[in-house]
Amino acid sequence: MKMKLSRRETLASMVAMAGAIGLGRDAAWAHEHGSGLHHAAKSKGMRFGSAVSAGNEQSGSYRNPQYAKLLQRDCGMLVAENEMKWQALRPGPDAFNFGPFDAIVAFAEKNALAIRGHTLLWHRPQWQPAWLEAYDFGATPVREAERLLTTHIKTVTDRYRGKILSYDVVNETVLEDSTLAQTALSRAIGGTETLVDLAFHTAREQLPDAELVYNDYMSWEPGNEKHRAGVLKLLEGFKKRNVPVDALGVQSHIRIDTYDPSTGTGPKQEREWRQFIDEVTAMGYHLLMTEFDVNDQALPADIASRDQSVAAYAKGYLDLMFSYPQLKDVLAWGLCDNYSWLQQFQPTRTDGQPKRPCPYDSEFKSKPLHTVLAQAFASAPAR
C-alpha cells in the first residue's frame, strides 16, 4: 500500500456485553462446525485471513477481545500489519525488537492459524528506518550493504523457521511511474535490481521450501497503467535472471475515487486488469491477494447505499481474481472499519464521515462486503 501509519486506535466503538458474549459463542461455533470465511475458502482449496496488530484492546489487535473473536471465526491465517517491518523490527543496525511480532505468532499458534511474513524488505526510502537512510556504509559500501540485508533476512527467517512458510520478501519497489525505487541501501549495493535479487536469493538459501513473494499495490483503476507495466517488467527480469520468486502479491487496495451514478460505483479497467493478471500467470507466477479492502471515499454519504456500492464494486474484482486457479490465499487488510489504516489515509471523505472499507463495521457487525466475500468463495472453482 502507499502508506501505513501508526495503528488505528481511534474511532473505536464498544459493543454491549451481551453482544460480545454472543460474538464469542459465534466464533467458537464457527471453529467447531466449519463456518466463517476461512471455511468457505477452505472448501475450494483456498485460505482466508487478515492483518492484525499487537496494539492495545482498543485497536485491531488480538488483544481486543471482540476483534480476536472475528479473527478466530473468519480466519485461517494472519499477517502482521506493521510489526515485522524494518521500522518496527530493527531499531538499529545491530538491534532487533521481536517482542510485538512474537506475541502475534503466539496468538496464531494458540489458535491454529497460519501466519505470513510481511515484509523482509519494504523498499521505499520513506518506509526505511531513519538510521538506515542516514547510514555510513564506509569504505566498502557494497559489502556493508550486503551484510545489513543478509543479516536481517537470516536473523528473521532463522527465528521463525518452521512457523512462517510464505514471505513477502520485497514490498513495493516499483514506483507508480514504472521505475524502481532507490534507497540508501540500493545505492550502496549498486542498484535496486542487485538489492532485490540478493533479498530473494538469500531468502531461498534460508528457506528452500517457502513461498517467496513480490508484493505491490498496482490495481485495476484508471491511472495504474504505468505501475502495472513496471511490475511486469520487474517480474520478467526475475525470470531472465533466475531469481527465485514464486508469486506476485496483489495487495488489492481497490478504491472508488470517482462516483458514477449510472453504475453506483466507480471506474475500473477490467479488460486491462485481466490482461495484466494473464501476463503474470503466463510467466509461471502464483497469485496472492495480500491486503484487500475497498476505499469508498467518493461514494455518497448514505451508509446503506454506500455499503451496497462497495459490495458491488468488490464483487466484480473478487469474481475476476477468484477465477484464477493460481490464487489460493486471500487476506483482508483488517476486518473492522474503525481500525482500518484508511481512516487516517489522505484524502479523507469530503463529508467527514469515516470510511467503510472492511467486511465488518465499527460495531463488529458483518456488512454486504462480508456476504460478497462468502459468495465469491462459494462461486470460485475448486483448486
Short mmCIF file of C-alpha atoms in Angstrom, two decimals:
data_model
loop_
_atom_site.label_atom_id
_atom_site.label_comp_id
_atom_site.label_asym_id
_atom_site.label_seq_id
_atom_site.Cartn_x
_atom_site.Cartn_y
_atom_site.Cartn_z
CA MET A 1 0.00 0.00 0.00
CA LYS A 2 1.05 3.58 -0.40
CA MET A 3 1.01 4.48 3.27
CA LYS A 4 0.78 2.58 6.53
CA LEU A 5 0.57 4.81 9.52
CA SER A 6 0.53 4.16 13.27
CA ARG A 7 -2.15 1.71 14.30
CA ARG A 8 -5.70 2.81 14.19
CA GLU A 9 -6.55 3.17 17.82
CA THR A 10 -9.10 5.94 17.35
CA LEU A 11 -12.77 5.82 16.43
CA ALA A 12 -13.25 2.62 18.49
CA SER A 13 -16.88 1.66 19.10
CA MET A 14 -17.67 -0.64 22.03
CA VAL A 15 -20.46 -3.19 21.77
CA ALA A 16 -22.71 -4.19 24.65
CA MET A 17 -21.56 -7.05 26.85
CA ALA A 18 -24.32 -9.32 25.62
CA GLY A 19 -23.20 -8.73 22.07
CA ALA A 20 -19.61 -9.52 22.96
CA ILE A 21 -20.67 -12.78 24.60
CA GLY A 22 -22.73 -13.66 21.56
CA LEU A 23 -19.80 -12.93 19.28
CA GLY A 24 -17.60 -15.23 21.33
CA ARG A 25 -20.14 -18.04 21.10
CA ASP A 26 -20.45 -17.48 17.35
CA ALA A 27 -16.68 -17.70 16.93
CA ALA A 28 -16.45 -20.92 18.92
CA TRP A 29 -19.32 -22.44 16.93
CA ALA A 30 -17.71 -21.38 13.67
CA HIS A 31 -14.47 -23.15 14.56
CA GLU A 32 -16.21 -26.29 15.73
CA HIS A 33 -18.74 -26.58 12.93
CA GLY A 34 -16.86 -25.10 9.98
CA SER A 35 -18.43 -21.75 9.21
CA GLY A 36 -16.81 -18.37 8.60
CA LEU A 37 -14.93 -17.03 5.62
CA HIS A 38 -11.91 -19.28 6.02
CA HIS A 39 -14.06 -22.38 5.94
CA ALA A 40 -15.81 -21.09 2.83
CA ALA A 41 -12.37 -20.61 1.30
CA LYS A 42 -11.09 -23.97 2.53
CA SER A 43 -13.91 -25.80 0.77
CA LYS A 44 -12.38 -24.59 -2.51
CA GLY A 45 -8.76 -25.27 -1.60
CA MET A 46 -8.17 -21.63 -0.65
CA ARG A 47 -7.43 -19.73 2.57
CA PHE A 48 -8.78 -16.51 4.04
CA GLY A 49 -7.02 -14.36 6.59
CA SER A 50 -6.47 -10.85 7.87
CA ALA A 51 -3.91 -8.37 9.05
CA VAL A 52 -3.65 -7.94 12.80
CA SER A 53 -1.70 -5.67 15.11
CA ALA A 54 -0.08 -6.10 18.51
CA GLY A 55 -1.73 -2.91 19.77
CA ASN A 56 -3.97 -2.38 22.76
CA GLU A 57 -7.53 -3.53 23.47
CA GLN A 58 -8.97 -0.56 21.56
CA SER A 59 -7.29 -1.44 18.25
CA GLY A 60 -7.35 -4.05 15.52
CA SER A 61 -5.32 -6.29 17.77
CA TYR A 62 -5.54 -9.83 19.04
CA ARG A 63 -5.61 -8.14 22.48
CA ASN A 64 -9.03 -6.70 21.64
CA PRO A 65 -11.47 -9.46 22.72
CA GLN A 66 -14.14 -8.62 20.15
CA TYR A 67 -11.62 -8.35 17.33
CA ALA A 68 -9.91 -11.58 18.39
CA LYS A 69 -13.25 -13.38 18.08
CA LEU A 70 -13.60 -12.19 14.50
CA LEU A 71 -10.11 -13.44 13.72
CA GLN A 72 -10.93 -16.80 15.25
CA ARG A 73 -14.24 -17.06 13.42
CA ASP A 74 -13.25 -15.94 9.92
CA CYS A 75 -9.52 -16.50 9.52
CA GLY A 76 -7.24 -19.39 8.76
CA MET A 77 -4.15 -17.22 8.59
CA LEU A 78 -2.82 -13.90 9.85
CA VAL A 79 -0.27 -11.31 8.80
CA ALA A 80 1.23 -8.60 10.98
CA GLU A 81 0.19 -5.14 9.84
CA ASN A 82 3.42 -3.42 10.89
CA GLU A 83 5.28 -5.46 13.47
CA MET A 84 7.55 -7.31 11.03
CA LYS A 85 8.62 -4.28 9.01
CA TRP A 86 12.13 -2.93 9.43
CA GLN A 87 10.84 0.21 11.16
CA ALA A 88 9.36 -1.90 13.96
CA LEU A 89 11.63 -4.92 13.95
CA ARG A 90 15.08 -3.34 13.57
CA PRO A 91 15.52 -0.13 15.57
CA GLY A 92 19.26 -0.03 14.90
CA PRO A 93 22.00 -1.64 12.79
CA ASP A 94 22.71 -4.29 15.40
CA ALA A 95 19.39 -4.36 17.25
CA PHE A 96 16.18 -6.33 16.75
CA ASN A 97 12.86 -5.95 18.57
CA PHE A 98 10.95 -9.20 18.19
CA GLY A 99 8.57 -8.81 21.13
CA PRO A 100 5.44 -7.48 19.37
CA PHE A 101 5.69 -9.87 16.44
CA ASP A 102 6.47 -12.81 18.71
CA ALA A 103 3.20 -12.08 20.50
CA ILE A 104 1.27 -12.20 17.21
CA VAL A 105 2.93 -15.50 16.32
CA ALA A 106 2.00 -16.90 19.74
CA PHE A 107 -1.66 -15.91 19.23
CA ALA A 108 -1.65 -17.52 15.79
CA GLU A 109 -0.15 -20.74 17.09
CA LYS A 110 -2.58 -20.89 20.01
CA ASN A 111 -5.48 -20.64 17.59
CA ALA A 112 -4.04 -22.95 14.91
CA LEU A 113 -3.73 -20.09 12.41
CA ALA A 114 -1.05 -19.93 9.74
CA ILE A 115 0.99 -16.74 9.57
CA ARG A 116 2.60 -14.89 6.66
CA GLY A 117 5.80 -12.88 6.85
CA HIS A 118 5.43 -9.22 5.81
CA THR A 119 7.99 -7.99 4.90
CA LEU A 120 11.71 -8.71 4.70
CA LEU A 121 12.38 -5.55 2.66
CA TRP A 122 9.96 -2.64 2.16
CA HIS A 123 11.96 -0.86 -0.49
CA ARG A 124 10.81 2.75 -0.31
CA PRO A 125 13.03 5.41 1.30
CA GLN A 126 10.17 6.87 3.35
CA TRP A 127 9.47 3.45 4.87
CA GLN A 128 13.06 2.51 5.67
CA PRO A 129 14.24 3.15 9.22
CA ALA A 130 15.71 6.64 9.59
CA TRP A 131 19.00 5.16 10.73
CA LEU A 132 19.29 3.13 7.52
CA GLU A 133 18.71 6.07 5.18
CA ALA A 134 21.39 8.03 7.07
CA TYR A 135 23.78 5.09 7.43
CA ASP A 136 27.50 5.41 6.71
CA PHE A 137 28.38 2.38 4.58
CA GLY A 138 32.09 3.09 4.97
CA ALA A 139 34.98 2.24 2.67
CA THR A 140 33.36 -0.94 1.29
CA PRO A 141 29.72 0.08 0.76
CA VAL A 142 28.74 -2.94 -1.32
CA ARG A 143 29.97 -5.39 1.28
CA GLU A 144 28.36 -3.45 4.12
CA ALA A 145 25.02 -3.16 2.32
CA GLU A 146 25.08 -6.90 1.63
CA ARG A 147 25.85 -7.57 5.29
CA LEU A 148 22.98 -5.41 6.55
CA LEU A 149 20.44 -7.02 4.23
CA THR A 150 21.52 -10.63 4.57
CA THR A 151 21.88 -10.32 8.34
CA HIS A 152 18.31 -9.06 8.53
CA ILE A 153 16.85 -11.81 6.37
CA LYS A 154 18.85 -14.59 8.02
CA THR A 155 18.04 -13.39 11.53
CA VAL A 156 14.31 -13.15 10.87
CA THR A 157 13.96 -16.39 8.93
CA ASP A 158 16.05 -18.32 11.45
CA ARG A 159 13.86 -17.11 14.30
CA TYR A 160 10.61 -18.13 12.61
CA ARG A 161 11.85 -21.22 10.83
CA GLY A 162 9.02 -23.74 10.57
CA LYS A 163 6.48 -21.14 11.65
CA ILE A 164 6.28 -18.98 8.51
CA LEU A 165 6.16 -20.65 5.10
CA SER A 166 5.23 -17.63 2.96
CA TYR A 167 7.09 -14.31 2.92
CA ASP A 168 6.64 -11.00 1.16
CA VAL A 169 10.37 -10.87 0.56
CA VAL A 170 10.26 -7.48 -1.18
CA ASN A 171 7.44 -4.96 -0.92
CA GLU A 172 6.70 -2.07 -3.30
CA THR A 173 9.96 -1.44 -5.10
CA VAL A 174 8.14 -0.40 -8.31
CA LEU A 175 7.09 3.25 -8.38
CA GLU A 176 3.86 4.44 -9.98
CA ASP A 177 5.78 5.82 -12.97
CA SER A 178 7.10 2.26 -13.62
CA THR A 179 10.67 2.94 -12.43
CA LEU A 180 12.34 1.25 -9.47
CA ALA A 181 12.64 2.93 -6.09
CA GLN A 182 16.08 3.88 -4.84
CA THR A 183 17.22 3.95 -1.24
CA ALA A 184 20.49 4.40 0.61
CA LEU A 185 20.73 0.61 0.68
CA SER A 186 20.24 0.18 -3.07
CA ARG A 187 22.66 2.98 -3.90
CA ALA A 188 25.32 1.45 -1.66
CA ILE A 189 24.95 -2.01 -3.16
CA GLY A 190 24.99 -0.83 -6.77
CA GLY A 191 21.35 -0.68 -7.81
CA THR A 192 17.82 -1.75 -6.99
CA GLU A 193 17.85 -4.92 -9.09
CA THR A 194 21.02 -6.07 -7.35
CA LEU A 195 19.42 -5.42 -3.97
CA VAL A 196 16.10 -7.16 -4.54
CA ASP A 197 17.76 -10.10 -6.29
CA LEU A 198 20.00 -10.59 -3.26
CA ALA A 199 16.98 -10.46 -0.97
CA PHE A 200 15.25 -13.28 -2.83
CA HIS A 201 18.39 -15.39 -3.22
CA THR A 202 19.14 -15.06 0.50
CA ALA A 203 15.57 -15.98 1.42
CA ARG A 204 15.71 -19.05 -0.82
CA GLU A 205 19.00 -20.19 0.67
CA GLN A 206 17.42 -19.89 4.09
CA LEU A 207 14.06 -21.40 3.16
CA PRO A 208 14.27 -23.89 0.29
CA ASP A 209 10.58 -24.79 0.52
CA ALA A 210 8.96 -21.47 1.43
CA GLU A 211 6.75 -19.38 -0.84
CA LEU A 212 8.69 -16.24 -1.81
CA VAL A 213 6.53 -13.32 -2.91
CA TYR A 214 6.98 -9.94 -4.54
CA ASN A 215 4.19 -7.70 -3.15
CA ASP A 216 2.83 -4.45 -4.67
CA TYR A 217 -0.28 -2.25 -4.88
CA MET A 218 -0.80 -1.86 -8.67
CA SER A 219 -4.54 -2.05 -9.26
CA TRP A 220 -7.38 -2.07 -11.78
CA GLU A 221 -8.43 1.58 -11.55
CA PRO A 222 -7.53 4.06 -14.31
CA GLY A 223 -4.15 5.65 -13.62
CA ASN A 224 -2.40 2.37 -12.76
CA GLU A 225 -1.18 1.63 -16.28
CA LYS A 226 2.47 2.59 -15.72
CA HIS A 227 2.59 0.90 -12.34
CA ARG A 228 1.31 -2.35 -13.82
CA ALA A 229 3.84 -2.11 -16.65
CA GLY A 230 6.66 -1.60 -14.17
CA VAL A 231 5.65 -4.64 -12.15
CA LEU A 232 5.50 -6.79 -15.29
CA LYS A 233 8.98 -5.60 -16.26
CA LEU A 234 10.31 -6.50 -12.80
CA LEU A 235 8.73 -9.95 -12.92
CA GLU A 236 10.12 -10.55 -16.41
CA GLY A 237 13.55 -9.54 -15.14
CA PHE A 238 13.32 -12.02 -12.28
CA LYS A 239 12.73 -14.81 -14.79
CA LYS A 240 15.61 -13.73 -17.03
CA ARG A 241 18.00 -13.50 -14.07
CA ASN A 242 16.80 -16.77 -12.46
CA VAL A 243 15.72 -15.00 -9.29
CA PRO A 244 13.73 -17.37 -7.04
CA VAL A 245 10.35 -15.61 -6.90
CA ASP A 246 7.28 -17.84 -6.64
CA ALA A 247 4.35 -15.46 -6.61
CA LEU A 248 3.02 -11.95 -7.04
CA GLY A 249 1.27 -10.49 -4.03
CA VAL A 250 -1.59 -8.37 -5.37
CA GLN A 251 -2.36 -6.08 -2.46
CA SER A 252 -5.89 -5.37 -3.71
CA HIS A 253 -6.47 -1.98 -2.09
CA ILE A 254 -9.22 -1.27 -4.60
CA ARG A 255 -10.75 2.19 -4.49
CA ILE A 256 -13.65 4.29 -5.71
CA ASP A 257 -12.02 7.64 -6.43
CA THR A 258 -14.89 9.00 -8.52
CA TYR A 259 -18.58 8.13 -8.35
CA ASP A 260 -20.56 7.08 -11.40
CA PRO A 261 -24.31 7.42 -10.65
CA SER A 262 -25.16 5.20 -13.61
CA THR A 263 -23.34 2.22 -12.09
CA GLY A 264 -23.45 3.20 -8.42
CA THR A 265 -19.74 2.52 -8.10
CA GLY A 266 -16.52 3.78 -9.68
CA PRO A 267 -14.48 3.28 -12.86
CA LYS A 268 -12.28 0.24 -13.42
CA GLN A 269 -10.20 -1.22 -16.23
CA GLU A 270 -11.42 -4.79 -16.10
CA ARG A 271 -10.10 -5.84 -19.51
CA GLU A 272 -6.65 -4.33 -18.90
CA TRP A 273 -6.53 -5.81 -15.41
CA ARG A 274 -7.34 -9.29 -16.67
CA GLN A 275 -4.64 -8.90 -19.32
CA PHE A 276 -2.16 -7.95 -16.59
CA ILE A 277 -3.04 -10.99 -14.47
CA ASP A 278 -2.89 -13.20 -17.56
CA GLU A 279 0.64 -12.00 -18.28
CA VAL A 280 1.71 -12.61 -14.68
CA THR A 281 0.36 -16.16 -14.60
CA ALA A 282 1.72 -16.92 -18.09
CA MET A 283 5.20 -16.33 -16.67
CA GLY A 284 4.53 -19.10 -14.14
CA TYR A 285 3.86 -16.98 -11.06
CA HIS A 286 1.26 -17.88 -8.47
CA LEU A 287 -1.03 -15.18 -7.05
CA LEU A 288 -1.97 -13.96 -3.59
CA MET A 289 -4.39 -11.24 -2.55
CA THR A 290 -2.46 -9.86 0.38
CA GLU A 291 -4.14 -6.65 1.65
CA PHE A 292 -7.75 -6.48 0.44
CA ASP A 293 -10.04 -3.57 1.29
CA VAL A 294 -12.29 -1.13 -0.57
CA ASN A 295 -11.76 2.63 -0.27
CA ASP A 296 -15.22 4.26 -0.52
CA GLN A 297 -14.04 7.87 -0.39
CA ALA A 298 -16.09 9.08 -3.41
CA LEU A 299 -19.38 7.32 -2.64
CA PRO A 300 -22.47 9.18 -1.34
CA ALA A 301 -22.92 9.50 2.40
CA ASP A 302 -25.91 7.19 2.92
CA ILE A 303 -24.47 4.16 4.69
CA ALA A 304 -26.84 1.52 3.35
CA SER A 305 -26.35 2.51 -0.29
CA ARG A 306 -22.63 3.05 0.27
CA ASP A 307 -22.18 -0.46 1.66
CA GLN A 308 -24.09 -1.93 -1.28
CA SER A 309 -21.93 0.00 -3.75
CA VAL A 310 -18.75 -1.19 -2.04
CA ALA A 311 -20.01 -4.77 -2.21
CA ALA A 312 -20.95 -4.45 -5.88
CA TYR A 313 -17.57 -2.98 -6.78
CA ALA A 314 -15.78 -5.68 -4.80
CA LYS A 315 -17.84 -8.47 -6.36
CA GLY A 316 -16.53 -7.75 -9.84
CA TYR A 317 -12.96 -7.71 -8.57
CA LEU A 318 -13.29 -10.83 -6.43
CA ASP A 319 -15.02 -12.85 -9.12
CA LEU A 320 -12.29 -11.94 -11.60
CA MET A 321 -9.44 -12.75 -9.22
CA PHE A 322 -11.03 -15.93 -7.87
CA SER A 323 -11.40 -17.27 -11.42
CA TYR A 324 -7.62 -17.83 -11.49
CA PRO A 325 -6.61 -21.20 -10.00
CA GLN A 326 -3.19 -19.69 -9.26
CA LEU A 327 -4.85 -17.69 -6.44
CA LYS A 328 -5.16 -19.58 -3.17
CA ASP A 329 -4.53 -17.13 -0.32
CA VAL A 330 -6.76 -14.10 0.26
CA LEU A 331 -6.11 -11.70 3.13
CA ALA A 332 -8.02 -8.60 4.15
CA TRP A 333 -6.08 -5.63 5.47
CA GLY A 334 -8.15 -5.64 8.62
CA LEU A 335 -11.68 -6.82 9.38
CA CYS A 336 -13.35 -3.80 11.07
CA ASP A 337 -13.94 -0.34 9.64
CA ASN A 338 -12.88 1.63 12.69
CA TYR A 339 -9.43 0.05 12.85
CA SER A 340 -8.64 0.37 9.14
CA TRP A 341 -5.48 2.21 8.09
CA LEU A 342 -7.69 4.07 5.60
CA GLN A 343 -9.29 6.13 8.37
CA GLN A 344 -6.07 8.16 8.58
CA PHE A 345 -5.08 7.98 4.92
CA GLN A 346 -5.45 11.10 2.78
CA PRO A 347 -7.65 12.10 1.13
CA THR A 348 -10.40 11.64 3.67
CA ARG A 349 -14.06 11.74 2.70
CA THR A 350 -15.26 15.26 1.95
CA ASP A 351 -18.28 14.79 4.23
CA GLY A 352 -16.00 13.92 7.15
CA GLN A 353 -17.59 10.52 7.67
CA PRO A 354 -15.41 7.51 8.46
CA LYS A 355 -14.67 5.21 5.55
CA ARG A 356 -16.29 1.76 5.44
CA PRO A 357 -13.68 -0.43 3.70
CA CYS A 358 -13.88 -3.70 5.65
CA PRO A 359 -16.12 -6.77 6.00
CA TYR A 360 -17.32 -5.66 9.45
CA ASP A 361 -18.48 -2.27 10.67
CA SER A 362 -17.30 -0.44 13.78
CA GLU A 363 -19.75 -2.39 15.95
CA PHE A 364 -18.41 -5.75 14.76
CA LYS A 365 -21.47 -6.40 12.60
CA SER A 366 -20.98 -8.04 9.22
CA LYS A 367 -21.69 -5.95 6.13
CA PRO A 368 -22.58 -6.66 2.49
CA LEU A 369 -18.85 -6.87 1.76
CA HIS A 370 -18.65 -9.90 4.06
CA THR A 371 -21.53 -11.52 2.19
CA VAL A 372 -19.88 -10.87 -1.16
CA LEU A 373 -16.64 -12.45 0.04
CA ALA A 374 -18.51 -15.58 1.14
CA GLN A 375 -20.36 -15.72 -2.18
CA ALA A 376 -17.13 -15.29 -4.13
CA PHE A 377 -15.59 -18.27 -2.38
CA ALA A 378 -18.74 -20.30 -2.96
CA SER A 379 -18.65 -19.50 -6.68
CA ALA A 380 -14.90 -19.99 -7.13
CA PRO A 381 -13.63 -23.07 -8.97
CA ALA A 382 -12.01 -25.63 -6.70
CA ARG A 383 -8.22 -25.58 -6.50
#
